[in-house]
XYZ file of C-alpha atoms in Angstrom:
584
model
C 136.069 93.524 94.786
C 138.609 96.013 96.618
C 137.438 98.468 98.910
C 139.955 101.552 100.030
C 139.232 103.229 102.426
C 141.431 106.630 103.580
C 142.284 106.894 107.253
C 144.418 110.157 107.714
C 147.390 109.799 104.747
C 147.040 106.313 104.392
C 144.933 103.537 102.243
C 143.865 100.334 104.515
C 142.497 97.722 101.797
C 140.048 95.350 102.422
C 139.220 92.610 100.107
C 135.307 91.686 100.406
C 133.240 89.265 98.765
C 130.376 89.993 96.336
C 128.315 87.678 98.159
C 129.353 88.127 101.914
C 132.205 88.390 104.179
C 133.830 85.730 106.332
C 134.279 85.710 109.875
C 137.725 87.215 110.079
C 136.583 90.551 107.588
C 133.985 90.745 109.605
C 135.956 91.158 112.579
C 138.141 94.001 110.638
C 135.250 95.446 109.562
C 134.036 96.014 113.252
C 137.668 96.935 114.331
C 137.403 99.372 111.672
C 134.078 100.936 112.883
C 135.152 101.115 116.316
C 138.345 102.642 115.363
C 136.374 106.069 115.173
C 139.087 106.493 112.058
C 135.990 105.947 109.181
C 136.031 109.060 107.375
C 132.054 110.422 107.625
C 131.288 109.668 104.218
C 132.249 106.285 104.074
C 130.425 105.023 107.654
C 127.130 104.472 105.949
C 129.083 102.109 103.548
C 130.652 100.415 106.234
C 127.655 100.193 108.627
C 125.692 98.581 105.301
C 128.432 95.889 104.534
C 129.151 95.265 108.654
C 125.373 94.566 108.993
C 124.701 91.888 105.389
C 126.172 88.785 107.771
C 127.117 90.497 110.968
C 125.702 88.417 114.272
C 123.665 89.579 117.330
C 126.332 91.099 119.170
C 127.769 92.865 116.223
C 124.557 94.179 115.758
C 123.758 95.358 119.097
C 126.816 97.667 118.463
C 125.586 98.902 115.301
C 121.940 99.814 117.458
C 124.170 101.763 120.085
C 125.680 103.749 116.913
C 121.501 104.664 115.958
C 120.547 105.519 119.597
C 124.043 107.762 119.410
C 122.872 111.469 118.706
C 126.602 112.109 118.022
C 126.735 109.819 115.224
C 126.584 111.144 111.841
C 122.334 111.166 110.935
C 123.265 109.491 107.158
C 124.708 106.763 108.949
C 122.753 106.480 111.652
C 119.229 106.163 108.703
C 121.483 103.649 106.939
C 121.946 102.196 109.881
C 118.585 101.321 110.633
C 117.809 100.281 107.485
C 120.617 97.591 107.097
C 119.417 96.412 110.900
C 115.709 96.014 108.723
C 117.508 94.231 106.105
C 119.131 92.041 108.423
C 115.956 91.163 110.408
C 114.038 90.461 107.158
C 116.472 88.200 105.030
C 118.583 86.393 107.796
C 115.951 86.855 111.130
C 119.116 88.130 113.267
C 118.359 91.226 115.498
C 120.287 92.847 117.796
C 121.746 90.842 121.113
C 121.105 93.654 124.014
C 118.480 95.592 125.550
C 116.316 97.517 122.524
C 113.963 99.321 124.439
C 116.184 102.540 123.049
C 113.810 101.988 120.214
C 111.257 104.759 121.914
C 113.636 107.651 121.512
C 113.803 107.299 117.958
C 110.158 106.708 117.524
C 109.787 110.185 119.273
C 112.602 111.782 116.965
C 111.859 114.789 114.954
C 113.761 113.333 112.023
C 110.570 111.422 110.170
C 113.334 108.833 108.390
C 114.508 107.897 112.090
C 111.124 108.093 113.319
C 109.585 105.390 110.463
C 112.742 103.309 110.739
C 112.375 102.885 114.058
C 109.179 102.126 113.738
C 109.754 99.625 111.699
C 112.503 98.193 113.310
C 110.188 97.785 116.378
C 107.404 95.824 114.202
C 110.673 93.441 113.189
C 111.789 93.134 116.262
C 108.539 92.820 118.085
C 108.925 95.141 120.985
C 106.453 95.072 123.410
C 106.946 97.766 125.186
C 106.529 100.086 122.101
C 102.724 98.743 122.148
C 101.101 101.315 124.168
C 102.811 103.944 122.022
C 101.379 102.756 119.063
C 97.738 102.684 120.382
C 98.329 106.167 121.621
C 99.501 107.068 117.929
C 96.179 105.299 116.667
C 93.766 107.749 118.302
C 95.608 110.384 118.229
C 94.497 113.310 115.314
C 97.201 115.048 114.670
C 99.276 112.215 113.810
C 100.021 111.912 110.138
C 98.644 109.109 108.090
C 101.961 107.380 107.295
C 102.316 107.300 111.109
C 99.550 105.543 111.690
C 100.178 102.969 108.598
C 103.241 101.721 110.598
C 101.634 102.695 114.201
C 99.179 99.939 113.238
C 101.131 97.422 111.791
C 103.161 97.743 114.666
C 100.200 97.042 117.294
C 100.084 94.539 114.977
C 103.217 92.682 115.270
C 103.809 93.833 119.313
C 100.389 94.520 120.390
C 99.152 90.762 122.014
C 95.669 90.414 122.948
C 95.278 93.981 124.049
C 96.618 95.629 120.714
C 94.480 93.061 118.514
C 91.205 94.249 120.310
C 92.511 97.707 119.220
C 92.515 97.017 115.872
C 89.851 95.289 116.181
C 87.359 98.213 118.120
C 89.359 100.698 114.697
C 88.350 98.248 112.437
C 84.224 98.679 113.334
C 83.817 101.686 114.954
C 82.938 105.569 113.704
C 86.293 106.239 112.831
C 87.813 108.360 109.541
C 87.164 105.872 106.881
C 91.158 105.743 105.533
C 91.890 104.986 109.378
C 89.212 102.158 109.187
C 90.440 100.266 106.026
C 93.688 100.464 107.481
C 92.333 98.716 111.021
C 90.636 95.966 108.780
C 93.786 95.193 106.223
C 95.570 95.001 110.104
C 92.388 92.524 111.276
C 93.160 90.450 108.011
C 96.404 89.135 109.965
C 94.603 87.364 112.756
C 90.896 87.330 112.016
C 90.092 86.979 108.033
C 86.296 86.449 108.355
C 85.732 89.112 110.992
C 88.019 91.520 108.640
C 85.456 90.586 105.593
C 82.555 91.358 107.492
C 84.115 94.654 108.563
C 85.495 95.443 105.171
C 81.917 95.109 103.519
C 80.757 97.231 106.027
C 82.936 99.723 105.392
C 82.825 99.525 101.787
C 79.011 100.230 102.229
C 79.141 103.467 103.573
C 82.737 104.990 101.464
C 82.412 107.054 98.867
C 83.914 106.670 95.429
C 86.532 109.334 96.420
C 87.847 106.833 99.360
C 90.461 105.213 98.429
C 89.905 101.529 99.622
C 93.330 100.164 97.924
C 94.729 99.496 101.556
C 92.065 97.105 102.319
C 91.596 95.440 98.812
C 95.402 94.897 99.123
C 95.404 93.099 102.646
C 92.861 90.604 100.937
C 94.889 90.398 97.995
C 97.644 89.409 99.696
C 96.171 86.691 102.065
C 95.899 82.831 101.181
C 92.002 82.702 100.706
C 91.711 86.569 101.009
C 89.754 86.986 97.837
C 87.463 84.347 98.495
C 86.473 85.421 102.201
C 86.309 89.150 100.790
C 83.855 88.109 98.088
C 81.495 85.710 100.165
C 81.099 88.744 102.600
C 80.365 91.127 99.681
C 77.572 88.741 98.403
C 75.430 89.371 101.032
C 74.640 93.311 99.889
C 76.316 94.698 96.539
C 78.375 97.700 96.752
C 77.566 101.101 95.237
C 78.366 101.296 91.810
C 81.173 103.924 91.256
C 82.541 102.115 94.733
C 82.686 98.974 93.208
C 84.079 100.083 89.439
C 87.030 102.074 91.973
C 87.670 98.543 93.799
C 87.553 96.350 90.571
C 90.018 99.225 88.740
C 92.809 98.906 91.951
C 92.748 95.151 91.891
C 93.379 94.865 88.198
C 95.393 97.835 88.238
C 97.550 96.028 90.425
C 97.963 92.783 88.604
C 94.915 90.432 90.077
C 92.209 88.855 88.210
C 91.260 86.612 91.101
C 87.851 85.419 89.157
C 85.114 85.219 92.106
C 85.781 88.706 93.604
C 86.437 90.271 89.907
C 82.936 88.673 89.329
C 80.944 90.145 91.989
C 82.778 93.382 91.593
C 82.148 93.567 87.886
C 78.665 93.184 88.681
C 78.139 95.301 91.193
C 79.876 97.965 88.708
C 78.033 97.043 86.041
C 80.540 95.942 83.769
C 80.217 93.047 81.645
C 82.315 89.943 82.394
C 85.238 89.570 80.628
C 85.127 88.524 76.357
C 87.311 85.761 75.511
C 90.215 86.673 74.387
C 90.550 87.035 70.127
C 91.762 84.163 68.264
C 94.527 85.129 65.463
C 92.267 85.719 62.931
C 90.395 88.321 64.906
C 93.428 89.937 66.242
C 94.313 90.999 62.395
C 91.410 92.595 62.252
C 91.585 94.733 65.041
C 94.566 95.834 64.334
C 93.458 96.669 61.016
C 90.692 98.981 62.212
C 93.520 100.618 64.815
C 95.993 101.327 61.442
C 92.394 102.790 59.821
C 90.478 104.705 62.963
C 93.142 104.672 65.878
C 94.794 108.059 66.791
C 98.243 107.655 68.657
C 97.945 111.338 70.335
C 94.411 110.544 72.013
C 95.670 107.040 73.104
C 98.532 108.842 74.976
C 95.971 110.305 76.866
C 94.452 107.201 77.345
C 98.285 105.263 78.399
C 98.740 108.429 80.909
C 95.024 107.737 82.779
C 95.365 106.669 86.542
C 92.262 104.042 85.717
C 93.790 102.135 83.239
C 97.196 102.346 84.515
C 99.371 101.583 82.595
C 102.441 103.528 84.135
C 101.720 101.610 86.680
C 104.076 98.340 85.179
C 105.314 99.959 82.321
C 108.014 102.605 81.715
C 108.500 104.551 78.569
C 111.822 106.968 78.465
C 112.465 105.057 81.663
C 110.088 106.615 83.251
C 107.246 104.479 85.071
C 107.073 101.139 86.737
C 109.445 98.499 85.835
C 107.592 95.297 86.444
C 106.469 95.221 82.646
C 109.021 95.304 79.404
C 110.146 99.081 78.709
C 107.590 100.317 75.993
C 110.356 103.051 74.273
C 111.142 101.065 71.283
C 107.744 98.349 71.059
C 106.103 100.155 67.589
C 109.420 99.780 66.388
C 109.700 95.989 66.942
C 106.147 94.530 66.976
C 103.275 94.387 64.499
C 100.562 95.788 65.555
C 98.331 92.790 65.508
C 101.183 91.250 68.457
C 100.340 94.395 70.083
C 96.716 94.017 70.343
C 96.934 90.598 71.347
C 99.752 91.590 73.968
C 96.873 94.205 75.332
C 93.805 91.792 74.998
C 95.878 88.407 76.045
C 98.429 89.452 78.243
C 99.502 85.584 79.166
C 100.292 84.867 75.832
C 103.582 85.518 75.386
C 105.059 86.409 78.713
C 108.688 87.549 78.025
C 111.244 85.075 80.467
C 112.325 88.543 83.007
C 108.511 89.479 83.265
C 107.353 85.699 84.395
C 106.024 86.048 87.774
C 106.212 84.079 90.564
C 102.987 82.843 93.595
C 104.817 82.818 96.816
C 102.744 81.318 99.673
C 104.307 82.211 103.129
C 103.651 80.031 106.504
C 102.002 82.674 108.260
C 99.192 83.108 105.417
C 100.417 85.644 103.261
C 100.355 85.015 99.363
C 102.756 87.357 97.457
C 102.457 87.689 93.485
C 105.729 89.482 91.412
C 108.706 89.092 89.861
C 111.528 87.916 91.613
C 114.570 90.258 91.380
C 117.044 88.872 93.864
C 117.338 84.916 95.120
C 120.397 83.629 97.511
C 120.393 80.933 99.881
C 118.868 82.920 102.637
C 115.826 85.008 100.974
C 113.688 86.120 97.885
C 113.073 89.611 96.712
C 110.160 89.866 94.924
C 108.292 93.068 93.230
C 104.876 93.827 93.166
C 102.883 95.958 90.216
C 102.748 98.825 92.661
C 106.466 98.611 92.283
C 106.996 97.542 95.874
C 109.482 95.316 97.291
C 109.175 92.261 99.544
C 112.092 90.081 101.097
C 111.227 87.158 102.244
C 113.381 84.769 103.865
C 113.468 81.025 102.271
C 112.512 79.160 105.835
C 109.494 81.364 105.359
C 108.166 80.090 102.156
C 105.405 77.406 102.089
C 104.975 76.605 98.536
C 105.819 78.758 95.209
C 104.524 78.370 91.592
C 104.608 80.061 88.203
C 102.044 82.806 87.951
C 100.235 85.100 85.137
C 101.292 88.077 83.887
C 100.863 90.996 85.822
C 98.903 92.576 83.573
C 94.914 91.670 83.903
C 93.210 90.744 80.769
C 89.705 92.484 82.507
C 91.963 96.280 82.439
C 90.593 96.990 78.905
C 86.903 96.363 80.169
C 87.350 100.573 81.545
C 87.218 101.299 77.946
C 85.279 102.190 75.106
C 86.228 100.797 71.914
C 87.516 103.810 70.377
C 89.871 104.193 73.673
C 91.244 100.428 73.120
C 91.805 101.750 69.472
C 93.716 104.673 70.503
C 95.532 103.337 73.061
C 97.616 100.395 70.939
C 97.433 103.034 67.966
C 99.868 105.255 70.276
C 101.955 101.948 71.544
C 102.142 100.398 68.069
C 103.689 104.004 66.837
C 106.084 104.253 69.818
C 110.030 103.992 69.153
C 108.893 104.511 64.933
C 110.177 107.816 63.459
C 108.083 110.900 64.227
C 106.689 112.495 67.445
C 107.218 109.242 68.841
C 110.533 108.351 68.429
C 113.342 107.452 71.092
C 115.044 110.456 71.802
C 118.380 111.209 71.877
C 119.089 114.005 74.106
C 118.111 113.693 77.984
C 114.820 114.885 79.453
C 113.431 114.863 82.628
C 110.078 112.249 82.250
C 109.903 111.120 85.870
C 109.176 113.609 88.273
C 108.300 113.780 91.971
C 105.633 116.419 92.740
C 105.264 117.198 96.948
C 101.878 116.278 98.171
C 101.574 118.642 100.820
C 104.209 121.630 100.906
C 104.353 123.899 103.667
C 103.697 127.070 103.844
C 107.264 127.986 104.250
C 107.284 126.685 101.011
C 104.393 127.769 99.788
C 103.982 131.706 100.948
C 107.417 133.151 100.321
C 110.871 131.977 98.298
C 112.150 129.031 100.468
C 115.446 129.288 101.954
C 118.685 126.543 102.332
C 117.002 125.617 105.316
C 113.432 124.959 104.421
C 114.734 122.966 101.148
C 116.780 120.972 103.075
C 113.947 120.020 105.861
C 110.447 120.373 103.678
C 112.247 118.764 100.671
C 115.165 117.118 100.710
C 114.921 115.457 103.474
C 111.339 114.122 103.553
C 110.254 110.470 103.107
C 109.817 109.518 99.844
C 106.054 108.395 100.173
C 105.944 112.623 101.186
C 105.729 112.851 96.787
C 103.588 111.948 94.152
C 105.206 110.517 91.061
C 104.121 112.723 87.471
C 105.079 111.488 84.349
C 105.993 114.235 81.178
C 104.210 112.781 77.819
C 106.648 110.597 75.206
C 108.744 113.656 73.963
C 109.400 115.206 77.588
C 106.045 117.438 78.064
C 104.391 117.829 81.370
C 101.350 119.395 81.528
C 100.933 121.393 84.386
C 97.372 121.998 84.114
C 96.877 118.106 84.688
C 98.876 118.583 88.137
C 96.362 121.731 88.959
C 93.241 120.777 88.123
C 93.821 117.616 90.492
C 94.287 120.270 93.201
C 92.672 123.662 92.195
C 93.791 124.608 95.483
C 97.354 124.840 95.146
C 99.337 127.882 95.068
C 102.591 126.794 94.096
C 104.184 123.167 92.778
C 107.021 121.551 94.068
C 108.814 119.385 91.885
C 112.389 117.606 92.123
C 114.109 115.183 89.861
C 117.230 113.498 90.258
C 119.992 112.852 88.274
C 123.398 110.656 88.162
C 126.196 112.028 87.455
C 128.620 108.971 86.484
C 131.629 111.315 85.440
C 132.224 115.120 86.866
C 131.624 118.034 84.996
C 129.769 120.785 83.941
C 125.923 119.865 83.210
C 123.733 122.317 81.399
C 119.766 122.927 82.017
C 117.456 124.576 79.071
C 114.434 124.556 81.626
C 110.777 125.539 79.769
C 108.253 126.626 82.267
C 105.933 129.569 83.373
C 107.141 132.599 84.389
C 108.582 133.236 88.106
C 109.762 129.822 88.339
C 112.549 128.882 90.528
C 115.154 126.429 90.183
C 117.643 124.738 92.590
C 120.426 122.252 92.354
C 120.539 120.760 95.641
C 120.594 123.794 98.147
C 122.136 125.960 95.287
C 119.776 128.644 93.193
C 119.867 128.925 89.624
C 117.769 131.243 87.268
C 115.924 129.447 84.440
C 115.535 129.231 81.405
C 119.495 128.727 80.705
C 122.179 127.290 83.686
C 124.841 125.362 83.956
C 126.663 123.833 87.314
C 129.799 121.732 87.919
C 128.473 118.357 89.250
C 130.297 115.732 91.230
C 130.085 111.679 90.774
C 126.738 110.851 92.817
C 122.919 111.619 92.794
C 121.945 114.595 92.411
C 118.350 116.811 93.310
C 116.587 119.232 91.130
C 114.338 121.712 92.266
C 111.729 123.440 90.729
C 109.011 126.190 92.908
C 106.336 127.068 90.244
C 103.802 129.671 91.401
C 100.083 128.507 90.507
C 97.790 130.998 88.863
C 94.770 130.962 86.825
C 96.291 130.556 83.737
C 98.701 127.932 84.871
C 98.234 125.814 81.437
C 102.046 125.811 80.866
C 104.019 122.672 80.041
C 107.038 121.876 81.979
C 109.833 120.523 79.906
C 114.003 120.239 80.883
C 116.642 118.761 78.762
C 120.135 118.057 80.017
C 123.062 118.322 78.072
C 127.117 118.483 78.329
C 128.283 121.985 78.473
C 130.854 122.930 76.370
C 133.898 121.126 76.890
C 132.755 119.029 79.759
C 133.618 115.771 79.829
C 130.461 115.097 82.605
C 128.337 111.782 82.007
C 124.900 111.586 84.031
C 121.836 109.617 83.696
C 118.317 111.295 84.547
C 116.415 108.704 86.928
C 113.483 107.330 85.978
C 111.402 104.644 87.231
C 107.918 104.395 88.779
């Protein structure tokens, strides 16, 4: 592959490797960087492809570009996250003195502040452990700060910082804090975290969400079986125990012992064998009779039964699972009950996952995306990634699918029967049919919006720092039905309190030219492309090669029972070719 790269008038070439660079390139590459001769939009590039085999001291000069205020902020962020990358896959940090690390965990920029955070949990900085314990107990600190505050005490903390978590994991604190203190006591002290987690689990509510704890268990060689001999001694509450069993399969276990207890403390039945062929044709004979597709879209969208959660349809959703667009059109319906009932009986080659046991306890189930002679990449059903390097791995197997057969146990037999009446019709002619012109399905609704935001029309500014610029775990991923509807009273009855939503969605533009939005929402809605306003229903802009925002303000009344819909098209006489992301 041929890299150019302009400095002033002329073109310096570079010929790099798909799979690395050799000593000598690397050497250019760092004569290049320290030329100060990179134009700005190219450094995070460079920076990226320095830091894939660069060595300790190579490294250490990359670090004294992050702690460098003067250096531009996107390549300082990708910066730090090829110095994660680096630590992760090929264990190689940074040669010099890193106690720099504590500016950027004070910065006001919260992608320099997590990086370095996590940067410090890689690179196990010791000094950074007070710091963390003082972000532990302190309340104004944000959630996702103390997620990586504690998993840095974790990884820096020694004896002092495990006693820490440990005192979190037991005592009378916020109840999100303390299954985050317990999934951190899993690391060091599984049977003490067990005791703690059924504690804890005694006492939530149905509205806590326990998925952080559940998912340190999960994720732990004999986790499930230390959880479930602690939860033995005193079942949970029932609605607690149906929200626990719903995450777990939700997120691709079956584990049988802890499904067991959990099932019964939910009162669920156990799981039905699965149907033989025979009994299969039947059911899908009573879905063709009695199933309705439009209620079993309803069914497909629900956060319990989660199917998003692996699957994608338009794109849109997770991609752990085969794409669902075209299915109806492909599969008899009886393959499609079985496929819903049966899940590991006819897992397709991409979609076989893999049981990755690590040295130091952990037990990873996904689908590996990326493999090389240093590390595997493996994702999860929540969609999330894990690198792991080779020297790391213990033992590794086939697993199931990621799919649970237990999911359908959250529904009522009508529900089953709507549900693969609307995937057996999906991709056939009619209101479920592929479509053909481009519509936003995946978009990213903000959590918590400000009130600059919020009170009056945002300026440049605000969009850039309360939207644009915020972490993407700062958004909530919403999903418009099959043919490009959102419902926006779904979005407001989750949180009556709202007064305005704030979605973006992003698009790729692959060729230049003039894109045109036909955007169907309430009244007063505003629209922005990147930092620039627009006026819906009708605009067009000229859009450059890259990635690309859009913005959407929609004021929140009573009567907010609008859908949302936006279609993309050329305008006339463009030549402009885009994609609309999708994804989970």
């Amino acid at each position: 592959m041929i890299r150019h790269w302009l400095m002033g008038s002329a073109f310096v070439i570079f010929y790099i490797g798909l799979t690395g660079f050799l000593s000598a390139e690397d050497s250019a590459m760092m004569k290049l960087l320290k030329s100060g001769r990179v134009p700005e939009e190219r450094l995070p590039t460079v920076v990226e492809m320095l830091c894939r085999s660069a060595g300790p001291d190579e490294l250490q000069y990359v670090f004294e570009q992050v702690l460098n205020e003067k250096f531009p902020l996107a390549a300082r962020k990708k910066a730090i996250s090829a110095l994660a990358d680096a630590a992760r896959g090929r264990k190689e940090k940074p040669s010099g003195d890193l106690s720099g690390l504590a500016k950027l965990v004070a910065a006001q920029d919260p992608d320099l502040r997590s990086g370095a955070m996590e940067l410090a949990t890689l690179w196990k900085v010791e000094s950074l452990g007070v710091t963390f314990q003082q972000m532990l107990v302190d309340p104004q600190a944000p959630e996702v700060t103390k997620r990586a505050a504690l998993e840095g005490l974790l990884a820096v903390g020694g004896e002092q910082g495990k006693a820490t978590i440990q005192q979190l994991a037991t005592s009378g604190q916020p109840i999100s804090l303390r299954f985050r203190a317990i999934a951190a006591l899993t690391e060091f002290d599984l049977s003490a975290a067990a005791d703690a987690a059924h504690q804890a689990l005694l006492i939530a509510t149905p509205q806590d969400d326990s998925a952080p704890l559940l998912d340190a268990f999960l994720s732990r060689s004999k986790g499930p079986e230390t959880l479930t001999s602690a939860l033995e001694k005193k079942p949970l509450e029932k609605d607690v125990a149906k929200r626990a069993l719903r995450h777990m399969f939700a997120t691709g276990h079956s584990e049988q012992g802890l499904a067991d207890i959990l099932s019964s403390a939910a009162g669920l039945a156990a799981d039905v064998p699965p149907p033989s062929q025979e009994e299969a044709l039947k059911i899908a004979a009573e879905v063709a009779e009695k199933g309705d597709a439009a209620r079993g879209e309803l069914v497909f969208r629900r956060k319990d039964v989660a199917c998003l959660r692996c699957h994608a349809v338009s794109k849109a959703g997770g991609q752990v699972g085969p794409e669902l667009s075209a299915v109806g059109s492909i599969s008899p319906v009886d393959y499609i009950v079985n496929s819903i009932l049966n899940p590991d009986l006819a897992i397709k080659e991409a979609y076989v996952t893999r049981l990755i046991s690590t040295v130091d306890g952990r037990l990873l189930t996904g689908i590996v995306i990326e493999r090389d002679d240093d590390k595997v990449v493996i994702k999860d059903a929540n969609n999330r990634v894990t690198t792991v390097s080779v020297d790391d791995i213990e033992a590794e197997k086939d697993g199931k699918s990621l799919m649970p057969r237990g999911l359908t146990k959250f529904l009522t037999h009508q529900e089953f029967l709507d549900l693969a009446k609307f995937v057996s019709e999906l991709g056939k002619p009619g209101p479920y049919a592929i479509r053909s012109t481009p519509t936003i399905q995946r978009w990213r609704l903000l959590d918590r919006p400000v009130a600059e935001l919020t009170e009056d029309q945002p300026n440049v500014e605000h969009l850039r720092v309360h939207v644009l610029d915020l972490p993407a775990d700062s958004f909530i991923s919403v999903y418009a039905k099959t043919q490009g509807d959102l419902p926006l009273s779904e979005l407001v009855a989750e949180t009556p309190d709202r007064k305005v939503l704030i979605l973006k969605s992003e698009i790729d533009v692959i060729e230049p030219g003039e894109i045109q939005f036909a955007v169907e929402a309430p009244a007063n809605t505003s629209a922005w492309v990147g930092v620039s306003e627009f006026s819906p229903p009708q605009f067009s802009t000229e859009l450059a090669v890259g990635r690309h925002t859009l913005i959407l303000r929609i004021p929140v009344t009573a009567e907010t029972t609008d859908i949302l819909r936006v279609t993309l098209t050329q305008a006339s006489g463009s030549s402009a070719q885009f994609e609309v992301v999708g994804g989970l």
